Every structure is written in structure tokens, then in C-alpha cells.
Coordinates of C-alpha atoms in Angstrom, one line a residue:
M1 CA 0.0 0.0 0.0
K2 CA 1.3 3.4 -0.9
K3 CA 2.0 6.0 1.8
N4 CA -0.6 8.5 0.5
E5 CA -3.2 5.7 0.5
L6 CA -2.5 4.9 4.2
A7 CA -2.7 8.6 5.1
L8 CA -6.1 8.7 3.4
Y9 CA -7.4 5.8 5.5
D10 CA -5.7 6.9 8.7
P11 CA -8.7 8.8 10.3
F12 CA -11.0 5.9 9.6
I13 CA -8.5 3.3 11.1
K14 CA -8.0 5.4 14.2
E15 CA -11.8 5.7 14.6
I16 CA -12.2 1.9 14.4
K17 CA -9.3 1.4 16.9
A18 CA -10.9 3.8 19.3
L19 CA -14.3 2.1 18.9
I20 CA -12.7 -1.3 19.8
Y21 CA -11.0 0.1 22.9
R22 CA -14.2 1.7 24.1
R23 CA -16.2 -1.5 23.6
Q24 CA -13.4 -3.5 25.4
Y25 CA -13.7 -1.1 28.3
E26 CA -17.5 -1.3 28.4
A27 CA -17.3 -5.1 28.2
M28 CA -14.8 -5.3 31.1
K29 CA -17.0 -3.0 33.2
Q30 CA -19.9 -5.4 32.7
V31 CA -17.8 -8.4 33.5
N32 CA -16.6 -6.6 36.7
A33 CA -20.2 -6.0 37.7
E34 CA -21.3 -9.6 37.0
L35 CA -18.3 -11.0 38.8
I36 CA -18.9 -8.8 41.9
Q37 CA -22.5 -9.9 41.9
L38 CA -21.5 -13.6 41.6
Y39 CA -18.9 -13.5 44.3
W40 CA -21.3 -11.6 46.6
E41 CA -24.0 -14.2 46.1
I42 CA -21.7 -17.2 46.6
G43 CA -20.1 -15.6 49.7
G44 CA -23.5 -14.8 51.1
E45 CA -24.8 -18.3 50.5
I46 CA -21.8 -19.9 52.1
D47 CA -22.2 -17.6 55.2
R48 CA -25.9 -18.2 55.4
Q49 CA -25.6 -22.0 55.1
Q50 CA -22.9 -22.1 57.7
R51 CA -24.9 -20.1 60.2
E52 CA -28.2 -21.9 59.6
Q53 CA -26.9 -25.5 59.2
G54 CA -24.0 -25.2 61.6
W55 CA -21.6 -26.4 58.9
G56 CA -17.9 -26.1 59.5
K57 CA -15.0 -25.6 57.1
S58 CA -15.5 -28.9 55.3
V59 CA -18.4 -27.7 53.3
V60 CA -16.2 -25.2 51.5
E61 CA -13.7 -27.9 50.7
V62 CA -16.4 -30.2 49.3
L63 CA -17.9 -27.3 47.3
A64 CA -14.6 -26.4 45.8
K65 CA -14.0 -30.0 44.6
E66 CA -17.4 -30.2 43.1
L67 CA -17.1 -26.9 41.3
Q68 CA -13.7 -28.0 39.9
K69 CA -15.4 -31.1 38.5
E70 CA -18.1 -29.0 36.9
F71 CA -15.8 -26.3 35.6
P72 CA -12.5 -28.1 35.0
G73 CA -9.5 -25.8 34.6
V74 CA -11.2 -22.7 36.1
Q75 CA -9.0 -21.8 39.1
G76 CA -11.4 -19.2 40.5
F77 CA -13.4 -21.6 42.6
S78 CA -10.6 -23.0 44.7
A79 CA -11.3 -23.4 48.5
R80 CA -9.2 -20.4 49.2
N81 CA -11.1 -18.2 46.8
L82 CA -14.5 -19.4 48.1
W83 CA -13.4 -18.4 51.6
L84 CA -12.4 -15.0 50.2
M85 CA -15.9 -14.6 48.6
R86 CA -17.3 -15.2 52.1
S87 CA -15.0 -12.6 53.6
F88 CA -15.9 -10.2 50.8
Y89 CA -19.6 -10.7 51.6
I90 CA -19.1 -10.3 55.4
E91 CA -16.8 -7.3 55.0
Y92 CA -19.2 -5.2 52.8
S93 CA -22.6 -6.5 53.7
Q94 CA -23.0 -3.9 56.5
N95 CA -22.2 -1.0 54.1
V96 CA -25.3 -0.1 52.1
N97 CA -23.2 2.1 49.7
L98 CA -21.0 -0.8 48.8
H99 CA -23.8 -3.4 48.3
P100 CA -23.5 -4.9 44.8
S101 CA -27.1 -3.7 44.1
G102 CA -26.0 -0.1 44.6
A103 CA -24.2 2.1 42.1
E104 CA -21.0 2.8 44.2
I105 CA -19.5 -0.7 44.1
H106 CA -19.6 -0.8 40.3
R107 CA -17.3 2.2 40.1
V108 CA -14.6 0.3 41.9
S109 CA -12.4 -1.9 39.7
L110 CA -12.6 -5.6 40.5
P111 CA -8.9 -6.2 41.1
A112 CA -8.7 -3.1 43.5
L113 CA -11.8 -4.2 45.3
L114 CA -10.6 -7.8 45.8
A115 CA -7.1 -6.7 46.8
E116 CA -8.6 -5.0 49.8
I117 CA -9.5 -8.4 51.2
G118 CA -6.3 -10.0 50.2
W119 CA -7.5 -11.6 46.9
K120 CA -4.4 -11.4 44.7
K121 CA -5.4 -13.7 41.8
N122 CA -7.2 -12.1 38.9
I123 CA -9.8 -14.6 37.6
I124 CA -11.7 -12.4 35.2
F125 CA -10.6 -14.3 32.2
D126 CA -11.3 -17.6 33.8
F127 CA -14.9 -16.4 34.2
I128 CA -15.1 -15.2 30.6
E129 CA -13.7 -18.5 29.3
M130 CA -16.0 -20.6 31.4
G131 CA -18.1 -21.4 28.4
I132 CA -15.0 -22.7 26.6
E133 CA -14.0 -24.8 29.6
H134 CA -17.5 -26.3 29.8
S135 CA -17.3 -27.3 26.2
E136 CA -14.0 -29.0 27.0
A137 CA -15.7 -30.8 29.9
E138 CA -18.4 -32.1 27.5
L139 CA -15.6 -33.4 25.1
E140 CA -14.0 -35.1 28.1
A141 CA -17.3 -36.5 29.2
G142 CA -17.8 -38.0 25.7
I143 CA -14.5 -39.8 26.0
I144 CA -15.1 -41.0 29.6
N145 CA -18.5 -42.4 28.8
N146 CA -16.9 -44.5 26.1
I147 CA -13.6 -45.1 27.8
R148 CA -13.2 -48.7 26.9
S149 CA -13.8 -48.1 23.2
F150 CA -11.5 -45.0 23.4
L151 CA -8.6 -46.9 24.8
S152 CA -9.1 -49.7 22.3
E153 CA -9.1 -47.3 19.4
M154 CA -5.9 -45.7 20.8
G155 CA -4.1 -49.0 20.3
G156 CA -4.9 -51.3 23.2
D157 CA -1.7 -50.6 25.2
F158 CA -3.3 -47.8 27.2
S159 CA -4.7 -48.2 30.7
F160 CA -7.0 -45.6 32.2
I161 CA -5.8 -44.0 35.5
G162 CA -8.2 -41.1 35.9
N163 CA -9.8 -37.9 34.5
Q164 CA -9.3 -34.5 36.1
Y165 CA -6.4 -36.1 37.8
H166 CA -5.3 -34.0 40.8
L167 CA -1.7 -32.7 41.2
D168 CA -0.6 -30.8 44.3
V169 CA 2.4 -28.7 43.4
A170 CA 3.7 -26.3 46.1
D171 CA 0.2 -26.3 47.7
D172 CA -1.5 -25.3 44.5
D173 CA -4.0 -27.5 42.8
Y174 CA -3.7 -28.6 39.2
Y175 CA -5.9 -31.1 37.2
I176 CA -4.9 -33.2 34.2
D177 CA -7.8 -33.8 31.8
L178 CA -7.0 -37.5 31.2
L179 CA -4.2 -39.6 32.7
L180 CA -3.3 -42.9 31.0
Y181 CA -0.6 -45.5 31.3
H182 CA 1.1 -47.1 28.3
R183 CA 2.1 -50.7 29.1
R184 CA 4.8 -51.3 26.5
L185 CA 6.3 -47.8 26.7
R186 CA 6.0 -48.1 30.5
C187 CA 5.2 -44.5 31.1
L188 CA 2.4 -42.1 32.1
I189 CA 0.5 -40.4 29.3
A190 CA -1.1 -37.0 30.1
I191 CA -3.8 -35.8 27.8
E192 CA -5.1 -32.2 27.7
L193 CA -8.3 -31.4 25.8
K194 CA -8.7 -27.9 24.3
I195 CA -11.5 -26.3 22.3
G196 CA -10.0 -24.0 19.7
E197 CA -6.7 -23.5 18.0
F198 CA -3.4 -24.7 19.4
K199 CA -1.5 -22.1 21.5
P200 CA 2.2 -22.4 22.4
E201 CA 1.5 -21.9 26.1
Y202 CA -0.4 -25.2 26.1
A203 CA 3.0 -26.9 25.6
G204 CA 4.5 -25.0 28.5
K205 CA 1.6 -26.1 30.7
M206 CA 2.1 -29.7 29.6
Q207 CA 5.8 -29.5 30.3
F208 CA 4.9 -28.4 33.9
Y209 CA 2.5 -31.4 34.2
L210 CA 5.1 -33.9 32.9
T211 CA 7.7 -32.6 35.3
A212 CA 5.3 -32.9 38.2
L213 CA 4.3 -36.4 37.2
D214 CA 7.9 -37.6 36.9
E215 CA 8.8 -36.2 40.2
T216 CA 5.7 -37.4 42.2
M217 CA 4.3 -40.5 40.4
K218 CA 6.9 -42.1 38.1
L219 CA 8.5 -45.2 39.5
P220 CA 12.3 -45.5 39.2
D221 CA 12.1 -48.2 36.5
E222 CA 9.6 -46.4 34.4
N223 CA 10.2 -44.0 31.5
P224 CA 9.6 -40.3 31.5
S225 CA 6.0 -39.2 31.0
I226 CA 4.6 -38.2 27.6
G227 CA 2.0 -35.5 26.9
I228 CA -0.6 -35.3 24.2
I229 CA -2.3 -32.0 23.5
I230 CA -5.6 -32.3 21.6
C231 CA -7.0 -29.0 20.2
K232 CA -10.5 -29.5 18.7
S233 CA -11.5 -26.4 16.6
K234 CA -14.5 -25.9 14.4
N235 CA -12.7 -27.0 11.2
R236 CA -10.2 -29.6 12.4
T237 CA -8.6 -31.4 15.3
R238 CA -4.9 -30.7 15.9
V239 CA -2.7 -33.1 18.0
E240 CA 0.7 -32.3 19.4
Y241 CA 3.0 -34.7 21.3
T242 CA 5.0 -33.2 24.2
L243 CA 8.1 -34.7 25.8
K244 CA 9.9 -33.5 28.9
T245 CA 12.9 -31.4 27.9
T246 CA 16.0 -31.9 30.0
N247 CA 18.2 -29.1 31.3
K248 CA 15.5 -26.5 30.8
P249 CA 13.3 -24.6 33.3
I250 CA 9.7 -25.6 33.8
G251 CA 7.4 -23.6 31.6
V252 CA 9.6 -23.5 28.4
A253 CA 7.0 -23.9 25.6
T254 CA 8.6 -26.7 23.6
Y255 CA 6.8 -29.6 22.0
S256 CA 7.4 -32.4 19.6
F257 CA 5.7 -33.3 16.4
Y258 CA 4.8 -36.9 16.0
E259 CA 7.4 -37.3 13.3
T260 CA 10.2 -36.2 15.6
L261 CA 9.5 -38.7 18.3
P262 CA 11.9 -41.6 18.8
E263 CA 11.1 -44.5 16.5
N264 CA 9.9 -46.8 19.3
M265 CA 7.4 -44.2 20.4
R266 CA 6.1 -43.6 16.9
F267 CA 5.6 -47.3 16.4
L268 CA 3.6 -47.7 19.6
L269 CA 1.7 -44.5 19.7
P270 CA -1.3 -43.5 17.5
S271 CA -0.6 -40.8 14.9
P272 CA -2.1 -37.3 15.2
D273 CA -4.5 -38.1 12.3
E274 CA -5.6 -41.3 14.1
I275 CA -6.2 -39.5 17.4
A276 CA -8.2 -36.8 15.6
A277 CA -10.4 -39.4 14.1
I278 CA -10.9 -41.0 17.5
I279 CA -11.8 -37.7 19.1
H280 CA -14.3 -37.0 16.3
E281 CA -15.9 -40.3 17.0
F282 CA -16.1 -40.1 20.8
G283 CA -16.2 -36.3 21.3
S284 CA -19.0 -33.8 20.6
D285 CA -20.2 -33.6 17.1
D286 CA -19.6 -29.9 16.4
E287 CA -17.2 -30.2 13.6

């Protein structure tokens, strides 16, 4: 494009950019308001039930586990955060000007508000992406409901260990979508299910999982764990294999294509195309 043509369009381009920024800001304000209302209601219900039913701390632990099952991967509903919702409710319930139904509280940014009660983790985008996470849960459920056929289609060497498999790393909770064991390779196989296009950070997250599995679960005579990232988008399903990289810090986003795996692994593991066909068969029919 010539420079004079760009100059001709410049006011229009700036106008569209400004429009996008304005709408992003308005959308974020709405999300803030909805999140505040949600946290207020959850915190209030926890407080009410504990007072009326005489329940102790265990109810929050149970609730957190059940919410993690329903919304896998969404970290905002941990036990710690649920307690903070209760604290949020108790702290501001006596101040009519800061009640979520009033106007004042909506003028306060969510991170600033939550920081006042010690809530450091920003979970706005977890909340926005909850619909995506729920779709991933449906895909996972489709596989779990047909787990025998799924394992058979994967080659017959896989054994099922669990879904939403819990990892405790430095007192933080993490959940692997599917955890399998490969008998002939004699290693753990972690599978992550994603809705949408592949993102490099998925590989970094898988590297973290593989390191945690090798340090906490792998037996001395077993081989290092292998990761499989399955991204099911509207038009296709992309599959990436992930191996633990040595001498590199956790979180380095490196992954291996099927063709670059050692020959013994390629021989024993299904190809990306085979896995994509299996996912299409046992997952949701939205492609």
C-alpha cells in the first residue's frame, strides 16, 4: 500500500481502533459487575448456610472440589477463593453504599476491590472463558462415557488412570484432563483437551505437568512421561505430542511433532490423524 493511501485511511483506522478500545472497556465493566455480583451471592450463601446449618470448614472444601469437576481448569473456585468470597460478603454486607445492588460498588475496579480483602489472583478471564471450559468438559465426558472403546481405538496398550487427575504442586491444585498409562512404553501419558486453535502456552503447561508427574508419580524403573495436547477447533482437530525437555526450566514452551518422536514411540503411539479421528468419534459432534 502506498504511503498516501495509508494517510487517506488513517482517520478511519483510528476511529475503528478507538471504537474497539471503548467496547473493550465497556465489556470489562460489565464483567466486573457480574463477577462482583456472583462473588457476593456465593459468599453470602456460604455464610448463610454455615450459620443456619452449623456447617464447618469442610463444606467449602467439598464445594470447591465439586465446582472444579463441573468447571475443570477454572481456578477461581478453589477453596481459598471461596473463603475470600465469604470474607468479601461479610466485609461489605454492612455498608449499604457498597452493596452490589448499589451504584457505588460498580465504580470500583474488581482487582482493586478484591485486593482490599487479600485476593491477589485475577480470575476475570477464567470467568469469561467458562463457556469454553464447559465445552472441553463435554468433550472429556464424551470420552469418559466410552472409555473402553476409546482406549481400544488408541491401540490397546493404554490403561485408564483417571480424569481431572489432581496434582498438588507447592500447595497449588492442578488437574490433568486425562491420565493414562502405556504398558509397552512403561510411562504415564497425560492428555489435555482444548477447544479452539493450538497455542504455544499449552505446551508450556504440559511441560509443567510432565515434570510434576515424573517427580511425584513415576517409578524408578519407568520411562519419562509423555504429553498429548488435543485441540479441537471448528474445522479440524490438531494433535501435538509433548516430551519433557532436559536441562530446561519448567514452563519452556517446547513440544514435539509426532514425526520427531523416537522410532519406538512412533511405532507404539497413534498418529495425530488417528487421534483426531478417534476424538471426532467419541467427542462432541460440532465439527
